[in-house]
Short mmCIF file of C-alpha atoms in Angstrom, two decimals:
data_model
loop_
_atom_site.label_atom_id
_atom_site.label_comp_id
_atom_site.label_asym_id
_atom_site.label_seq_id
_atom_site.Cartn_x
_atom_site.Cartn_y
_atom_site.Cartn_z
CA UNK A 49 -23.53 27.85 -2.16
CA UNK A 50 -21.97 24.72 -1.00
CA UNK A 51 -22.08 21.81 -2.61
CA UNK A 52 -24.49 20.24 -0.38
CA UNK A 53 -26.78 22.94 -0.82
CA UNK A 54 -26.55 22.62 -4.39
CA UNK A 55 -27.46 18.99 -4.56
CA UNK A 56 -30.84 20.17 -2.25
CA UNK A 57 -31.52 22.99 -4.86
CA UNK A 58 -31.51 21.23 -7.76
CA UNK A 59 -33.95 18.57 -5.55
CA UNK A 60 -36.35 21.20 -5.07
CA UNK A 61 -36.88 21.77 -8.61
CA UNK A 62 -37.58 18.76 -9.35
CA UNK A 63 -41.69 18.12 -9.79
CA UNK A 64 -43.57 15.14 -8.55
CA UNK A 65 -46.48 14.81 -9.69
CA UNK A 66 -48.13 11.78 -8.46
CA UNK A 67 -50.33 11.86 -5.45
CA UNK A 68 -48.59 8.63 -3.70
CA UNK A 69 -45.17 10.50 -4.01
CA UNK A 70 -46.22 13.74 -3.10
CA UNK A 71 -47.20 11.98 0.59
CA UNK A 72 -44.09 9.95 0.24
CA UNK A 73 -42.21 13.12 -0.07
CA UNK A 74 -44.01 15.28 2.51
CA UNK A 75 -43.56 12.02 5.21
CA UNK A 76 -39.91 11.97 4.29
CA UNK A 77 -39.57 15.59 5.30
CA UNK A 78 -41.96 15.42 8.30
CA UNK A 79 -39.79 12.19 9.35
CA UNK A 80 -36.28 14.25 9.62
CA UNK A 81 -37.67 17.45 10.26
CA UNK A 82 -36.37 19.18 13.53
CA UNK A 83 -39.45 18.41 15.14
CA UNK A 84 -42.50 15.94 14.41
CA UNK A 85 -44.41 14.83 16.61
CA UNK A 86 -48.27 15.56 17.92
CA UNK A 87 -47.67 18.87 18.41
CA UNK A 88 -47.06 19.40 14.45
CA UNK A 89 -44.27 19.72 12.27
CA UNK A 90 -41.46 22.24 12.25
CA UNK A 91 -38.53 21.97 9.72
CA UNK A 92 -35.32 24.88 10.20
CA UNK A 93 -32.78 25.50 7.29
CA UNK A 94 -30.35 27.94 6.08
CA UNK A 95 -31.76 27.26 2.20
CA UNK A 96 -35.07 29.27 1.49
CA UNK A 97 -36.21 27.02 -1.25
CA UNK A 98 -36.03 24.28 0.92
CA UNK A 99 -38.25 25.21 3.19
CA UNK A 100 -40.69 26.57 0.20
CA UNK A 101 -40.15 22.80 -1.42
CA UNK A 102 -41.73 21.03 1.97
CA UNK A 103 -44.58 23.80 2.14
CA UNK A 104 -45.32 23.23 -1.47
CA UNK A 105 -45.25 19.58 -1.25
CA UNK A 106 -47.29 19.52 2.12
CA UNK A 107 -49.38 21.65 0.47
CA UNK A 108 -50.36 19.52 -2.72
CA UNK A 109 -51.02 16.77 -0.14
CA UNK A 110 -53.78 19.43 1.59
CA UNK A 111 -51.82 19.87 4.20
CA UNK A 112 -51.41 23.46 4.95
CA UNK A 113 -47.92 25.44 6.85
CA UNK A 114 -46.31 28.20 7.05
CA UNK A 115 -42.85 29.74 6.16
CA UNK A 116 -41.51 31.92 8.53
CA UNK A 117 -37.51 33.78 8.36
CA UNK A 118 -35.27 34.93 11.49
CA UNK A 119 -32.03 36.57 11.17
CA UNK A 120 -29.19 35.23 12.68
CA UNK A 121 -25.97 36.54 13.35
CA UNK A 122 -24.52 33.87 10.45
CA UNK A 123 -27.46 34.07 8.17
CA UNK A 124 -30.93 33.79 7.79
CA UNK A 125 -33.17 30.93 9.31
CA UNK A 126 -36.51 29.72 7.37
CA UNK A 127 -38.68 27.63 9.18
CA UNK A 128 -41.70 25.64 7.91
CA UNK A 129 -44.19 24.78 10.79
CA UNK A 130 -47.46 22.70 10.74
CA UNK A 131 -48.80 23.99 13.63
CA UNK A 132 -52.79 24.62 13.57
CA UNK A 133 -54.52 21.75 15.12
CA UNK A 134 -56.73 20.44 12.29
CA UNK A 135 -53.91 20.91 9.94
CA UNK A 136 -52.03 18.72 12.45
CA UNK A 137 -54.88 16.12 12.91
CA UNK A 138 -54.93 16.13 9.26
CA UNK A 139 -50.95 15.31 8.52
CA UNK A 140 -51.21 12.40 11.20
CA UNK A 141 -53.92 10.83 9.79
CA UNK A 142 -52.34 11.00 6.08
CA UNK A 143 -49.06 9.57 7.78
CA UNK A 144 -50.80 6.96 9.68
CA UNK A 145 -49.40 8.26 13.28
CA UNK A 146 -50.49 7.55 16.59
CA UNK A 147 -50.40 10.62 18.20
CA UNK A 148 -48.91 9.21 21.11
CA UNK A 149 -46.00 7.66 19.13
CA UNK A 150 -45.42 9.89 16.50
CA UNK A 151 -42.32 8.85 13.74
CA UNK A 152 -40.53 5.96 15.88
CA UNK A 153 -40.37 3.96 12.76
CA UNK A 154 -41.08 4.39 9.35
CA UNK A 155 -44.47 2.94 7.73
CA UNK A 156 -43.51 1.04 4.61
CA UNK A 157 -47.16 1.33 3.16
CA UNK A 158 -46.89 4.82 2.40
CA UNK A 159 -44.03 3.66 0.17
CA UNK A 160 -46.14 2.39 -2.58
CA UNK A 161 -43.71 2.62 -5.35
CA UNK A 162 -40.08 2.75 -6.54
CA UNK A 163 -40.85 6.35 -7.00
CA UNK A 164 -42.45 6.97 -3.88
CA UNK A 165 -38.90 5.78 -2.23
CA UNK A 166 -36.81 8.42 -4.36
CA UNK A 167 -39.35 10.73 -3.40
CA UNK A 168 -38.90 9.95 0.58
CA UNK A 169 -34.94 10.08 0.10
CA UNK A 170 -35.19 12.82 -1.40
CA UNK A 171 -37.36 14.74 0.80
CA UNK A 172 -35.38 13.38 3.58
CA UNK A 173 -31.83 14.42 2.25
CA UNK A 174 -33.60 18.27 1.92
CA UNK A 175 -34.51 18.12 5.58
CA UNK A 176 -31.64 16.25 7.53
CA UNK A 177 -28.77 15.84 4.55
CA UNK A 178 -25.64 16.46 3.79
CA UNK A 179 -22.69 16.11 1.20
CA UNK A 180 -19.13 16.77 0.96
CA UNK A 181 -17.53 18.82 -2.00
CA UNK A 182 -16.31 15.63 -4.49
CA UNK A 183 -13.25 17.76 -5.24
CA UNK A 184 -12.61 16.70 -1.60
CA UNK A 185 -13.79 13.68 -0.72
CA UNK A 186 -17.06 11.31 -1.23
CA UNK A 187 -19.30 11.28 1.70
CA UNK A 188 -23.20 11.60 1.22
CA UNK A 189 -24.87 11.46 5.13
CA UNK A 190 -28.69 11.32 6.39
CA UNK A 191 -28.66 12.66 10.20
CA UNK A 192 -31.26 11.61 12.73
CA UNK A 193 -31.82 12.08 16.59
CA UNK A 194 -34.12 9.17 16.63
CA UNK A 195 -32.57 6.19 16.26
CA UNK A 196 -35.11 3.50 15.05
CA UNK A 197 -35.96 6.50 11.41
CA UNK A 198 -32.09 6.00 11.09
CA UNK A 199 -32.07 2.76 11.30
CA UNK A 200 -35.06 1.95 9.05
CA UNK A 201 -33.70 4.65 6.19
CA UNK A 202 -30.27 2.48 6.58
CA UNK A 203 -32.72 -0.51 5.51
CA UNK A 204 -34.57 1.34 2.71
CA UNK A 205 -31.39 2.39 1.34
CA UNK A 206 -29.63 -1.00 1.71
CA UNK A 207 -32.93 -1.86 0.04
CA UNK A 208 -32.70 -0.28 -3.21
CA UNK A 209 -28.72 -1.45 -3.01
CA UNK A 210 -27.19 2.11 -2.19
CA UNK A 211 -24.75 0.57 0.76
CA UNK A 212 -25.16 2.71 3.50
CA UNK A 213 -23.63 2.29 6.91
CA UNK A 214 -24.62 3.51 10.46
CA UNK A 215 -22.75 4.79 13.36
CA UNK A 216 -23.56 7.00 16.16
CA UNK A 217 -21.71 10.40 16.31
CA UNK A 218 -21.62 13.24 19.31
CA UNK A 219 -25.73 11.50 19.61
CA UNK A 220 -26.72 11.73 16.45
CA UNK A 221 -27.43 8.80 14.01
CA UNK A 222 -25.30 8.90 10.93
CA UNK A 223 -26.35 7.08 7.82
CA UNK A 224 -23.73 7.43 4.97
CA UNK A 225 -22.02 6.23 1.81
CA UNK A 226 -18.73 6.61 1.15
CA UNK A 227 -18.29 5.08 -2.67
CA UNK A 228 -18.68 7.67 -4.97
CA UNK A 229 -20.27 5.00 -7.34
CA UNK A 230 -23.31 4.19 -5.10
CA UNK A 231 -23.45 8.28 -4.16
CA UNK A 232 -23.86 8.78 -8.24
CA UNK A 233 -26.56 6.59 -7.86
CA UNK A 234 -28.45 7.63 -4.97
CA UNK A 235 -27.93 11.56 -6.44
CA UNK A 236 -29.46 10.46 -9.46
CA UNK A 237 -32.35 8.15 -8.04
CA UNK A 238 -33.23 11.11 -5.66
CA UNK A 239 -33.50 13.56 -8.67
CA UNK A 240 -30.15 15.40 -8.70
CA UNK A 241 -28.70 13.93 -12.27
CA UNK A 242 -26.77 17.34 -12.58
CA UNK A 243 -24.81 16.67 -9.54
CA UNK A 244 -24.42 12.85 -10.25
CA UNK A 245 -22.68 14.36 -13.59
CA UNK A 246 -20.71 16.33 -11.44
CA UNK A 247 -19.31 14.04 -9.53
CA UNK A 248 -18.57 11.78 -12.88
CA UNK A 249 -16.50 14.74 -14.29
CA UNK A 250 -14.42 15.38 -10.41
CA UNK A 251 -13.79 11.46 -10.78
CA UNK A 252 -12.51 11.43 -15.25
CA UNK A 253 -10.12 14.77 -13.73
CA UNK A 254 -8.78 13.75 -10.74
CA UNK A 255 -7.90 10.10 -12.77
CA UNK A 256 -6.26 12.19 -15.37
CA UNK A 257 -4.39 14.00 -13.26
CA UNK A 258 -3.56 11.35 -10.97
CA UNK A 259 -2.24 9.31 -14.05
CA UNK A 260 -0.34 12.33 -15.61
CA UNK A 261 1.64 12.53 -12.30
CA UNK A 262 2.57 9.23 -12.41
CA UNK A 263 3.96 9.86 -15.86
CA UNK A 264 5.64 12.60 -14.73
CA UNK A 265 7.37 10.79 -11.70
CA UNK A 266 8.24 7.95 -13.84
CA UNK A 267 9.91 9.75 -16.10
CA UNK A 268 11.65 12.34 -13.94
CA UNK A 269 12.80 9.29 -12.09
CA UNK A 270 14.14 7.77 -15.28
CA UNK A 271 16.36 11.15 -16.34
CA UNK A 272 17.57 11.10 -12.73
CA UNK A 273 18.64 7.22 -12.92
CA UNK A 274 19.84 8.14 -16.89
CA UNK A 275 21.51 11.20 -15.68
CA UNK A 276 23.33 9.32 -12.75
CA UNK A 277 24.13 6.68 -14.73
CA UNK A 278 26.33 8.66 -17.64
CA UNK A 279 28.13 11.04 -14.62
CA UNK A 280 28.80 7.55 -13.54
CA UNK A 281 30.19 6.11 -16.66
CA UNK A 282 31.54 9.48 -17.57
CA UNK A 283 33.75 9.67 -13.91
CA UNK A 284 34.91 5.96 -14.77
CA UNK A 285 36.34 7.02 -18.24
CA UNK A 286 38.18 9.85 -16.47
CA UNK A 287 39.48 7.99 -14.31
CA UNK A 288 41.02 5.77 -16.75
CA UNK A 289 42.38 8.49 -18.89
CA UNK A 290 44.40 9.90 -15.97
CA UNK A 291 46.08 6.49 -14.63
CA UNK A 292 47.08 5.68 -18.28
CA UNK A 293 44.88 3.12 -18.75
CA UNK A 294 42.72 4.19 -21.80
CA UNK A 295 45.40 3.88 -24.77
CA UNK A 296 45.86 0.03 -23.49
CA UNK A 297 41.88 -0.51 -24.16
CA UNK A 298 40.58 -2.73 -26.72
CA UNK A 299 39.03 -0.57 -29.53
CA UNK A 300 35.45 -1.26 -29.03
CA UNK A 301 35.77 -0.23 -25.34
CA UNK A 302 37.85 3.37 -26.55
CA UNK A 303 35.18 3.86 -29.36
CA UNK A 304 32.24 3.53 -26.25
CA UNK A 305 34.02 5.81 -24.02
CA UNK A 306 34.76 8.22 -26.92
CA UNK A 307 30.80 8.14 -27.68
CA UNK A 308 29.71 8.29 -24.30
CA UNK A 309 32.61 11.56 -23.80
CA UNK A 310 31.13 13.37 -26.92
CA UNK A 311 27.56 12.63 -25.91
CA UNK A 312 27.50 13.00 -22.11
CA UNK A 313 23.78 13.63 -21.40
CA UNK A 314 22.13 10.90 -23.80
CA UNK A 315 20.64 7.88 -23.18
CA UNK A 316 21.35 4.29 -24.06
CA UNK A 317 19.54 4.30 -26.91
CA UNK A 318 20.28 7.50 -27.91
CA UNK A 319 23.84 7.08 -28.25
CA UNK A 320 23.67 3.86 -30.00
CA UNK A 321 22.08 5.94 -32.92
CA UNK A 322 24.99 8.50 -32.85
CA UNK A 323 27.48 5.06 -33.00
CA UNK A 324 29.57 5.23 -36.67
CA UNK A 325 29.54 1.86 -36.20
CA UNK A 326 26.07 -0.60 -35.98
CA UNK A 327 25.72 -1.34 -31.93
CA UNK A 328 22.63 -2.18 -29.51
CA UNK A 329 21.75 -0.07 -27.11
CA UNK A 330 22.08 -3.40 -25.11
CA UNK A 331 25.79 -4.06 -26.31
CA UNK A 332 26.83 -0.14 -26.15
CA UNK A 333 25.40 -0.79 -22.16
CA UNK A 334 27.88 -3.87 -21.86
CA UNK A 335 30.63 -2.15 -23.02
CA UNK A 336 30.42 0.93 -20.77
CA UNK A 337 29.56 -0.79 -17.67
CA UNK A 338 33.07 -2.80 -18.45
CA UNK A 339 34.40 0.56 -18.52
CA UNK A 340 33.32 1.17 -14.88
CA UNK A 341 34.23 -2.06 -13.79
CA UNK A 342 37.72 -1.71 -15.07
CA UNK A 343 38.09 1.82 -13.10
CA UNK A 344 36.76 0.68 -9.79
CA UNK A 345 39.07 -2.64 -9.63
CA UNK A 346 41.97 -0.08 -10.91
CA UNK A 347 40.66 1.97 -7.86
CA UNK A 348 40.40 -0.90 -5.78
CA UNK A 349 44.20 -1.93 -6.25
CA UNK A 350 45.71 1.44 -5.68
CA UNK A 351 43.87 2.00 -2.59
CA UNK A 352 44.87 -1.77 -1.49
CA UNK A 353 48.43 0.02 -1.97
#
């Protein structure tokens, strides 16, 4: 299963027991359902449990559906309908709908506690939800074809402090959150603490990893500008050696370029330790750069002619 469908799994396990949540819940899903209006109800996913959760939850608010399945040629369909008429008179009445102007906005009174809200979200997020893997990116999104539910979830969510944002994409309203903080949040408020955690543990790795490749640059970058550095040094000495210019050096500059000869591949501070005699890796530097100095103004004059 996808990650998304995980999240709504692990939602549909999760039992609510009081009665004002239960019709929270069951108005959430009736709300983003494919259909809802005076006709009835009728909710389509790919997930079977899903569409077992809403018939289980419409049914502990006595409102009775059905579950039906069609194959497709990429899966199975289940639908849950509400389609008998006093079933339907029944739902509207519970959900305070005027048959005429079924689910234009959402009624606040049937959210009659903090735990009535997590119920609608999470209802709703089972029924028009989605989530990208976290290994990819963070994006949590409600969809809607009506555009004053979207825009009333966007407040309920903004509400409870979740940050969502709104567009409009190929007709369909998008609510989302992008910050994987707030999405750890709303994953847990809804009921899906598993998948919160999950998203913790995709943040501590990808931090580790991110931080142990910018170890790893920074040092490979540091042997590359060590390594250039000594062929550098090491050229310069050479140099010297073959115009004749080494026995005229003073003898802490020969004893440098003698270290730096027998130890090629060290660093600075490295050879300082191999010195017979006490140095800094900061005077062993000063020394050898001299060196290089020397060779390129030797350089310098015999290609001046």
């Amino acid at each position: 299963m996808s990650f998304s469908q995980d999240v709504k799994t692990e939602i549909t396990q999760k039992k609510i027991t009081r009665p004002c949540c239960l019709l929270a819940a069951s108005y959430g899903a009736a709300c983003f359902s494919r259909y809802f209006d005076s006709r009835g109800v009728v909710f389509q996913t790919e997930l079977g449990t899903a569409a077992h959760y809403v018939k289980r939850i419409f049914h502990l608010c006595g409102i009775e559906g059905s579950v039906t399945s069609k194959p497709r040629p990429n899966g199975m369909v289940y639908e849950f309908k509400v389609a008998e008429p006093e079933q339907v008179r029944l739902m509207l009445e519970k959900f305070h709908c005027d048959p005429e102007q079924v689910s234009l906005r959402i009624d606040p009174t049937l959210l009659r506690c903090p735990q009535c809200s997590a119920a609608f979200l999470a209802a709703a997020f089972v029924c028009c939800g989605t989530m990208t893997d976290p290994k990819k990116e963070y994006n949590l999104e409600f969809l809607s074809n009506r555009h004053n539910l979207a825009r009333d979830l966007e407040g309920i969510l903004a509400e409870h402090e979740f940050r969502p944002h709104r567009t409009l994409r190929k007709g369909v309203n998008v609510v989302y959150i992008k910050a994987s903080e707030q999405i750890e949040e709303l994953l847990a408020f809804m009921g899906a603490g598993n998948a919160a955690m999950e998203i913790m543990n995709h943040k501590v790795i990808k931090e580790l990893r991110n931080k142990t490749n910018r170890l790893t640059n920074c040092e490979t970058a540091n042997m590359d500008k060590t390594a250039t550095a000594n062929v550098q040094v090491t050229r310069a000495i050479e140099y010297l050696k073959q115009n004749h210019m080494f026995d005229g050096l003073s003898q802490p500059l020969r004893e440098a370029a003698e270290l730096r000869l027998a130890w090629p591949d060290l660093s600075l501070s490295q050879l300082a330790e191999k010195s017979p005699q006490p140095i800094s890796k900061s005077g062993l530097s000063h020394r050898l750069k001299k060196l290089e100095r020397l060779a390129s103004e030797l350089q310098q004059r015999r290609t001046n002619g």
